[in-house]
Rosetta silent file (secondary structure, phi, psi, omega in degrees, C-alpha in Angstrom):
SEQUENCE: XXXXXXXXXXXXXXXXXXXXXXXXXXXXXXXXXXXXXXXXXXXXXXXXXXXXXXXXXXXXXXXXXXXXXXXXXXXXXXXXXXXXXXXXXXXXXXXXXXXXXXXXXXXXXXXXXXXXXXXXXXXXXXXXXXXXXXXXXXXXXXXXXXXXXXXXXXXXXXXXX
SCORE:     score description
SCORE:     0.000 S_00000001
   1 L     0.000  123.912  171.522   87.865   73.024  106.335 S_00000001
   2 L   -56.477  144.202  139.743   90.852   74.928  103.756 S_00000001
   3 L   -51.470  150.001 -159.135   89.896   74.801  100.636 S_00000001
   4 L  -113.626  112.697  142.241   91.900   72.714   98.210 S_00000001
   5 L    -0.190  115.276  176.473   94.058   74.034   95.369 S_00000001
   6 L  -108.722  102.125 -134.982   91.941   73.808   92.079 S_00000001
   7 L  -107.930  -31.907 -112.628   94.651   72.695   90.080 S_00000001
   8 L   -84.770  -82.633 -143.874   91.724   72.196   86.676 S_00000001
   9 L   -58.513  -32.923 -166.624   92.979   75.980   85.378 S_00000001
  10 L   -24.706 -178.135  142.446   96.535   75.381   86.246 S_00000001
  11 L  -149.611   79.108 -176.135   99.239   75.753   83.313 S_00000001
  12 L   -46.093  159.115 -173.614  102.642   74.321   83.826 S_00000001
  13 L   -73.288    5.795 -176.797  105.407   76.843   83.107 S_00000001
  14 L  -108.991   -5.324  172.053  107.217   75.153   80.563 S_00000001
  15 L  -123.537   16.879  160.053  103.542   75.203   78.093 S_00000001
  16 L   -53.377  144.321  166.144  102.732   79.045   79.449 S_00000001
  17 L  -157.296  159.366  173.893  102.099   80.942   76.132 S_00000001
  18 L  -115.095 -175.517 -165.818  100.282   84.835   75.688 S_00000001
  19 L   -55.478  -38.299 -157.355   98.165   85.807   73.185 S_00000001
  20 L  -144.770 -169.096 -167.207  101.618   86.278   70.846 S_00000001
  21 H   -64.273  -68.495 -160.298  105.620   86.081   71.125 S_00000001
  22 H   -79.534   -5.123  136.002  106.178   88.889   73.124 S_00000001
  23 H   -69.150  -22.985  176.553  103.771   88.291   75.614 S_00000001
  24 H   -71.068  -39.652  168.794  104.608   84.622   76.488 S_00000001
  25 H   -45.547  -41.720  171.682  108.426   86.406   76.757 S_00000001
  26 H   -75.284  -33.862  151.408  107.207   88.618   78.923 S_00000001
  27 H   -34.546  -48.635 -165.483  105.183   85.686   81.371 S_00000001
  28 H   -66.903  -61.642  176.935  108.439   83.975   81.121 S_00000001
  29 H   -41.821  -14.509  177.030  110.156   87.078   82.679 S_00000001
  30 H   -87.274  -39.042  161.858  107.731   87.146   85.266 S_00000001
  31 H   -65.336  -44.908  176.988  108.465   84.138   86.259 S_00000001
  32 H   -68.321  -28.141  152.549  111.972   84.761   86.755 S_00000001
  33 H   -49.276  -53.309  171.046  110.677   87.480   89.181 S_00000001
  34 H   -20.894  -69.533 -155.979  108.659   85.109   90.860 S_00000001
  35 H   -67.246  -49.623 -163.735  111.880   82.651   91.458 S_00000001
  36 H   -86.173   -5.935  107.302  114.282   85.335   92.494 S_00000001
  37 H    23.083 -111.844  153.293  111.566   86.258   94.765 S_00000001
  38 H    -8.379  -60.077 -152.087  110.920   83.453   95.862 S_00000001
  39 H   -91.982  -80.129  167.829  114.982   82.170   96.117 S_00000001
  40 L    -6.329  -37.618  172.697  115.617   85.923   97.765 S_00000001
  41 L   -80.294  110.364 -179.712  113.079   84.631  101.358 S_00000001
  42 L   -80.747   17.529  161.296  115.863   82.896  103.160 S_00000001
  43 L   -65.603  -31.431 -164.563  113.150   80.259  104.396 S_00000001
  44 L  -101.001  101.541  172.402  112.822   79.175  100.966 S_00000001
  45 L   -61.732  -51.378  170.535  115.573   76.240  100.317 S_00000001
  46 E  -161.989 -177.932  163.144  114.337   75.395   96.617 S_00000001
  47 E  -113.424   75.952 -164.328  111.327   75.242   94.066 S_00000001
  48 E   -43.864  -45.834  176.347  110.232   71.952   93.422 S_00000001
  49 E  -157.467  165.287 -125.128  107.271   73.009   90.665 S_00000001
  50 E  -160.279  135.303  140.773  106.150   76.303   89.158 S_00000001
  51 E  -152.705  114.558 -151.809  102.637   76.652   87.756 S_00000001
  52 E   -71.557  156.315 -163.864  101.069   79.515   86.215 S_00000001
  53 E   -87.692  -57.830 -153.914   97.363   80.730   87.510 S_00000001
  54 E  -160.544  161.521 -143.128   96.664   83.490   85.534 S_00000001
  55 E   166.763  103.962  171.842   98.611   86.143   83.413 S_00000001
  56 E  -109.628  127.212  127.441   99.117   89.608   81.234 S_00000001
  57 L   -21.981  124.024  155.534  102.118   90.004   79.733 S_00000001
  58 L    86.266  -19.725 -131.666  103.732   93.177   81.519 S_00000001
  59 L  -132.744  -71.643 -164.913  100.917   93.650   83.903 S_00000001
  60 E  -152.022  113.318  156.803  100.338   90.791   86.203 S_00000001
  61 E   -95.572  166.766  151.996  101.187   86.636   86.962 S_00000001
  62 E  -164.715  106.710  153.268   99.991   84.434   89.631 S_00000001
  63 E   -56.679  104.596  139.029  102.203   81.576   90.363 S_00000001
  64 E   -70.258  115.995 -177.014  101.510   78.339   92.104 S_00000001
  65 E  -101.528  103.561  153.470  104.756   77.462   93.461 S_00000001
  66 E   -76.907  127.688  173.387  105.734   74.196   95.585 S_00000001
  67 E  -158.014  155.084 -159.965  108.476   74.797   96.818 S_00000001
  68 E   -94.220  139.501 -161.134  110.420   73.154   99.662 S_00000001
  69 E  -121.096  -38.683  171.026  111.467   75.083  103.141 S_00000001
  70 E  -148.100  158.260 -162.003  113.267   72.218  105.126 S_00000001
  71 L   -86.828  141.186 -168.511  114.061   69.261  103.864 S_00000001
  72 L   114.383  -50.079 -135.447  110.675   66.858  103.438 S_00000001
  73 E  -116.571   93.702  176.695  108.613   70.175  103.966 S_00000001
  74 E  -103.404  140.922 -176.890  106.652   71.516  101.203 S_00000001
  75 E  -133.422  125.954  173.084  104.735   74.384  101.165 S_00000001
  76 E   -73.711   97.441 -141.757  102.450   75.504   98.520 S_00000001
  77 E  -144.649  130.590  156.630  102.468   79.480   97.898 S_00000001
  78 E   -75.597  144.994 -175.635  101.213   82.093   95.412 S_00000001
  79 E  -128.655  115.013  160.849  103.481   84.546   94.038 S_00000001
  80 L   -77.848   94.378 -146.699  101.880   87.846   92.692 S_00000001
  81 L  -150.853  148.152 -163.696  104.255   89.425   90.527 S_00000001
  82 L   149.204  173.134 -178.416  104.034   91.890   87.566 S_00000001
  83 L   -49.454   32.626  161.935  104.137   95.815   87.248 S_00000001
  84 L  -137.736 -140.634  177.730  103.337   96.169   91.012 S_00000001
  85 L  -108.921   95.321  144.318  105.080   94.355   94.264 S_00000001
  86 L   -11.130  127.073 -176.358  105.706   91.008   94.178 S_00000001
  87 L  -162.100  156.852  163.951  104.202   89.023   97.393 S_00000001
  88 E  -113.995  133.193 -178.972  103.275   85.220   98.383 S_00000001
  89 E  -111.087   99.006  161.585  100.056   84.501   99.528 S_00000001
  90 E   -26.242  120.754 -172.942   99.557   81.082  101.362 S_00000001
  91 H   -68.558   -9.018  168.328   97.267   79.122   99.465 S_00000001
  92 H   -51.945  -29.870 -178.769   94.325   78.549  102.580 S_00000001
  93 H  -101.888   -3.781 -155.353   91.580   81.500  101.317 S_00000001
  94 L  -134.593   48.486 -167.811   92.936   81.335   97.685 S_00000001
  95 L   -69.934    9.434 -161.342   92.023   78.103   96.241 S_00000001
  96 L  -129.748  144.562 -178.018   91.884   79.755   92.785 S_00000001
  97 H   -78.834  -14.510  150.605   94.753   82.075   91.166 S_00000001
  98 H   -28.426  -94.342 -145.611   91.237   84.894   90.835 S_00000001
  99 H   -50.982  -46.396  158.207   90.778   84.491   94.294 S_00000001
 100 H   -31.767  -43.385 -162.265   94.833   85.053   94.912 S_00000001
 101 H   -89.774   -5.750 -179.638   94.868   87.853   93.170 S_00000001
 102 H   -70.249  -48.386  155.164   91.506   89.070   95.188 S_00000001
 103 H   -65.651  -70.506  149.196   93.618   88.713   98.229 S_00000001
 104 H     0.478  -69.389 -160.156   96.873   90.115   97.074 S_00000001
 105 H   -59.234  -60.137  164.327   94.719   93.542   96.547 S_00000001
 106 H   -44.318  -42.724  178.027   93.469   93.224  100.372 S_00000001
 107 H   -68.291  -43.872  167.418   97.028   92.937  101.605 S_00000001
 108 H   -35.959  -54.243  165.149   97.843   95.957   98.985 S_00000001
 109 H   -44.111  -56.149 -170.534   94.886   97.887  100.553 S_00000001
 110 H   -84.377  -32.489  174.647   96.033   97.607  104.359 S_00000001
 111 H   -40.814  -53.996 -147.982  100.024   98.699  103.184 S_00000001
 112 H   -67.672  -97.299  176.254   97.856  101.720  101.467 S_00000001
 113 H    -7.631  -64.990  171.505   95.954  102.155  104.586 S_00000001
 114 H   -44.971  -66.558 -174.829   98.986  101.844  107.257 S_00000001
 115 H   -48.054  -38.876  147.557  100.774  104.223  104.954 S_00000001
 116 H   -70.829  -55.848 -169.202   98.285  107.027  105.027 S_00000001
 117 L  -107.838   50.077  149.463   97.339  106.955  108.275 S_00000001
 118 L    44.604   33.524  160.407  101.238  106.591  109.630 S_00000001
 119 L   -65.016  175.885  174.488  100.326  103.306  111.177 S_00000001
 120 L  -121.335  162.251 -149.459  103.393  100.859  111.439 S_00000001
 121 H   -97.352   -4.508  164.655  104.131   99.054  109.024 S_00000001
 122 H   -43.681  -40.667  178.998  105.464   96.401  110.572 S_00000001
 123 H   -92.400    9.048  164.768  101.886   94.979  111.440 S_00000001
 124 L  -125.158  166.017  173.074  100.887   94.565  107.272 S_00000001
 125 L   -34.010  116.888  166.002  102.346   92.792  104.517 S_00000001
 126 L   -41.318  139.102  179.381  106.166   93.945  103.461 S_00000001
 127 L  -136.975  127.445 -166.973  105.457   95.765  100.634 S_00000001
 128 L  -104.746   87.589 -178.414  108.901   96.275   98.901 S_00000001
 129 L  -152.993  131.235  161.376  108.159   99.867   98.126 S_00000001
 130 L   -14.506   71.847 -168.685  108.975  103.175   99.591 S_00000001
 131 L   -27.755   49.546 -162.125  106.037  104.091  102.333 S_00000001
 132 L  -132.790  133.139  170.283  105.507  107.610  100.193 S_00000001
 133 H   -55.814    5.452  144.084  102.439  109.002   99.035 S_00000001
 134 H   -66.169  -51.092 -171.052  103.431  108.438   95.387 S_00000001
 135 H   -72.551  -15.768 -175.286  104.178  105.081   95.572 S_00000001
 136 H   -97.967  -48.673  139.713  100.923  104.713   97.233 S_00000001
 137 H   -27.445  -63.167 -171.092   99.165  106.186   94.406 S_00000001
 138 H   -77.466  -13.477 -176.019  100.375  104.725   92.169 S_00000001
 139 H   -91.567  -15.996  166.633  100.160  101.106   93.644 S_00000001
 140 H   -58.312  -57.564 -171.602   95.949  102.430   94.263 S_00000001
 141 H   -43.512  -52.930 -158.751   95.910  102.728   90.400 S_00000001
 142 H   -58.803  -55.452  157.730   97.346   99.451   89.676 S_00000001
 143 H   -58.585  -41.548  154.053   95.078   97.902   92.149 S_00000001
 144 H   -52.599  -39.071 -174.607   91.784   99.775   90.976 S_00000001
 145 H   -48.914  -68.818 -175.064   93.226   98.436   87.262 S_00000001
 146 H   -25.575  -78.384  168.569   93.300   94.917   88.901 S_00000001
 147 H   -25.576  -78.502  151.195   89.862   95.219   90.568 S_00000001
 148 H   -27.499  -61.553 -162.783   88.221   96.751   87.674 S_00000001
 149 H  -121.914  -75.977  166.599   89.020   95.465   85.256 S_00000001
 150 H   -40.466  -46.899 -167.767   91.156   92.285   85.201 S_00000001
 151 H   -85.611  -33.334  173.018   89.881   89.939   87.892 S_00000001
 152 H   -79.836  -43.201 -153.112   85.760   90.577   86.068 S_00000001
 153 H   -83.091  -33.764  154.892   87.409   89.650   82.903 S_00000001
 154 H   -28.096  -58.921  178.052   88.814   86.399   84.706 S_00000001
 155 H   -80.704   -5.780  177.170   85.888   85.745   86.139 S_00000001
 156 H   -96.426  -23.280  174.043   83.494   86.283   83.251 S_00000001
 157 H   -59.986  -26.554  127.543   85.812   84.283   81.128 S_00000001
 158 L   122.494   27.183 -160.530   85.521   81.541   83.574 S_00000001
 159 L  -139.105  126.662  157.554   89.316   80.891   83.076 S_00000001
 160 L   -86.674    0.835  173.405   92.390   81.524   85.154 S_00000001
 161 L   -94.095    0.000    0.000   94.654   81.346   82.614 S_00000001
């Protein structure tokens, strides 16, 4: 059985706020990454509703997006977006924006992986980044940050928002 969207944590995007001004500016900018994202997949025809999961200013969102593909045909998608590479993760494994961002890091991991060992890259996630052992570094930091740090403080705080 998929798991179901746990909408409980959920925060539409028009009442997102950060701890202060210039982080809720900075969510909001994140969101506009999301959507041109998002608008940028020529599968994706429009965004019917926008809700945020979870969020650092500067760092990291996760998006629930509805958003419509043909018309009648909505599909529900996370958008991971934030100092690293933006991606959508299909909401079946991810009923939580934690658990998105848990997944995000695995697709981040096999790009790493491909990328070191000169695999093609064709058979992992687009990662819209140079294939170069900087860039690979540096998205390994980001992720260890993630890992580390961010996703335990989600989870001991019991809150995706």
């Amino acid at each position: 059985m998929t798991p179901k969207v746990d909408y409980e944590r959920l925060v539409p995007v028009n009442e997102m706020a950060g701890e202060d001004d210039e982080e809720t500016a900075q969510l909001h900018e994140m969101l506009e990454e999301a959507r041109r994202y998002l608008k940028g997949q020529r599968w994706c025809r429009s965004i019917e509703r926008e809700l945020l999961g979870l969020g650092v200013g500067g760092v990291v969102a996760v998006f629930l997006v509805d958003l419509v593909r043909d018309p009648g045909v909505h599909d529900l998608l996370w958008v991971v977006c934030g100092d690293l590479p933006t991606a959508y993760l299909v909401t079946d494994a991810a009923p939580t924006a934690t658990v998105a961002l848990e997944v995000y890091c695995e697709l981040m991991d096999e790009w790493i992986d491909a990328v070191r060992n000169e695999a093609p890259l064709n058979a992992v996630f687009p990662v819209g980044a140079q294939p170069t052992e900087d860039n690979v570094a540096r998205l390994e930091r980001r992720i260890s940050f993630l890992r580390g740090e961010l996703i335990p403080a989600f989870e001991r705080e019991g809150t995706d928002t």
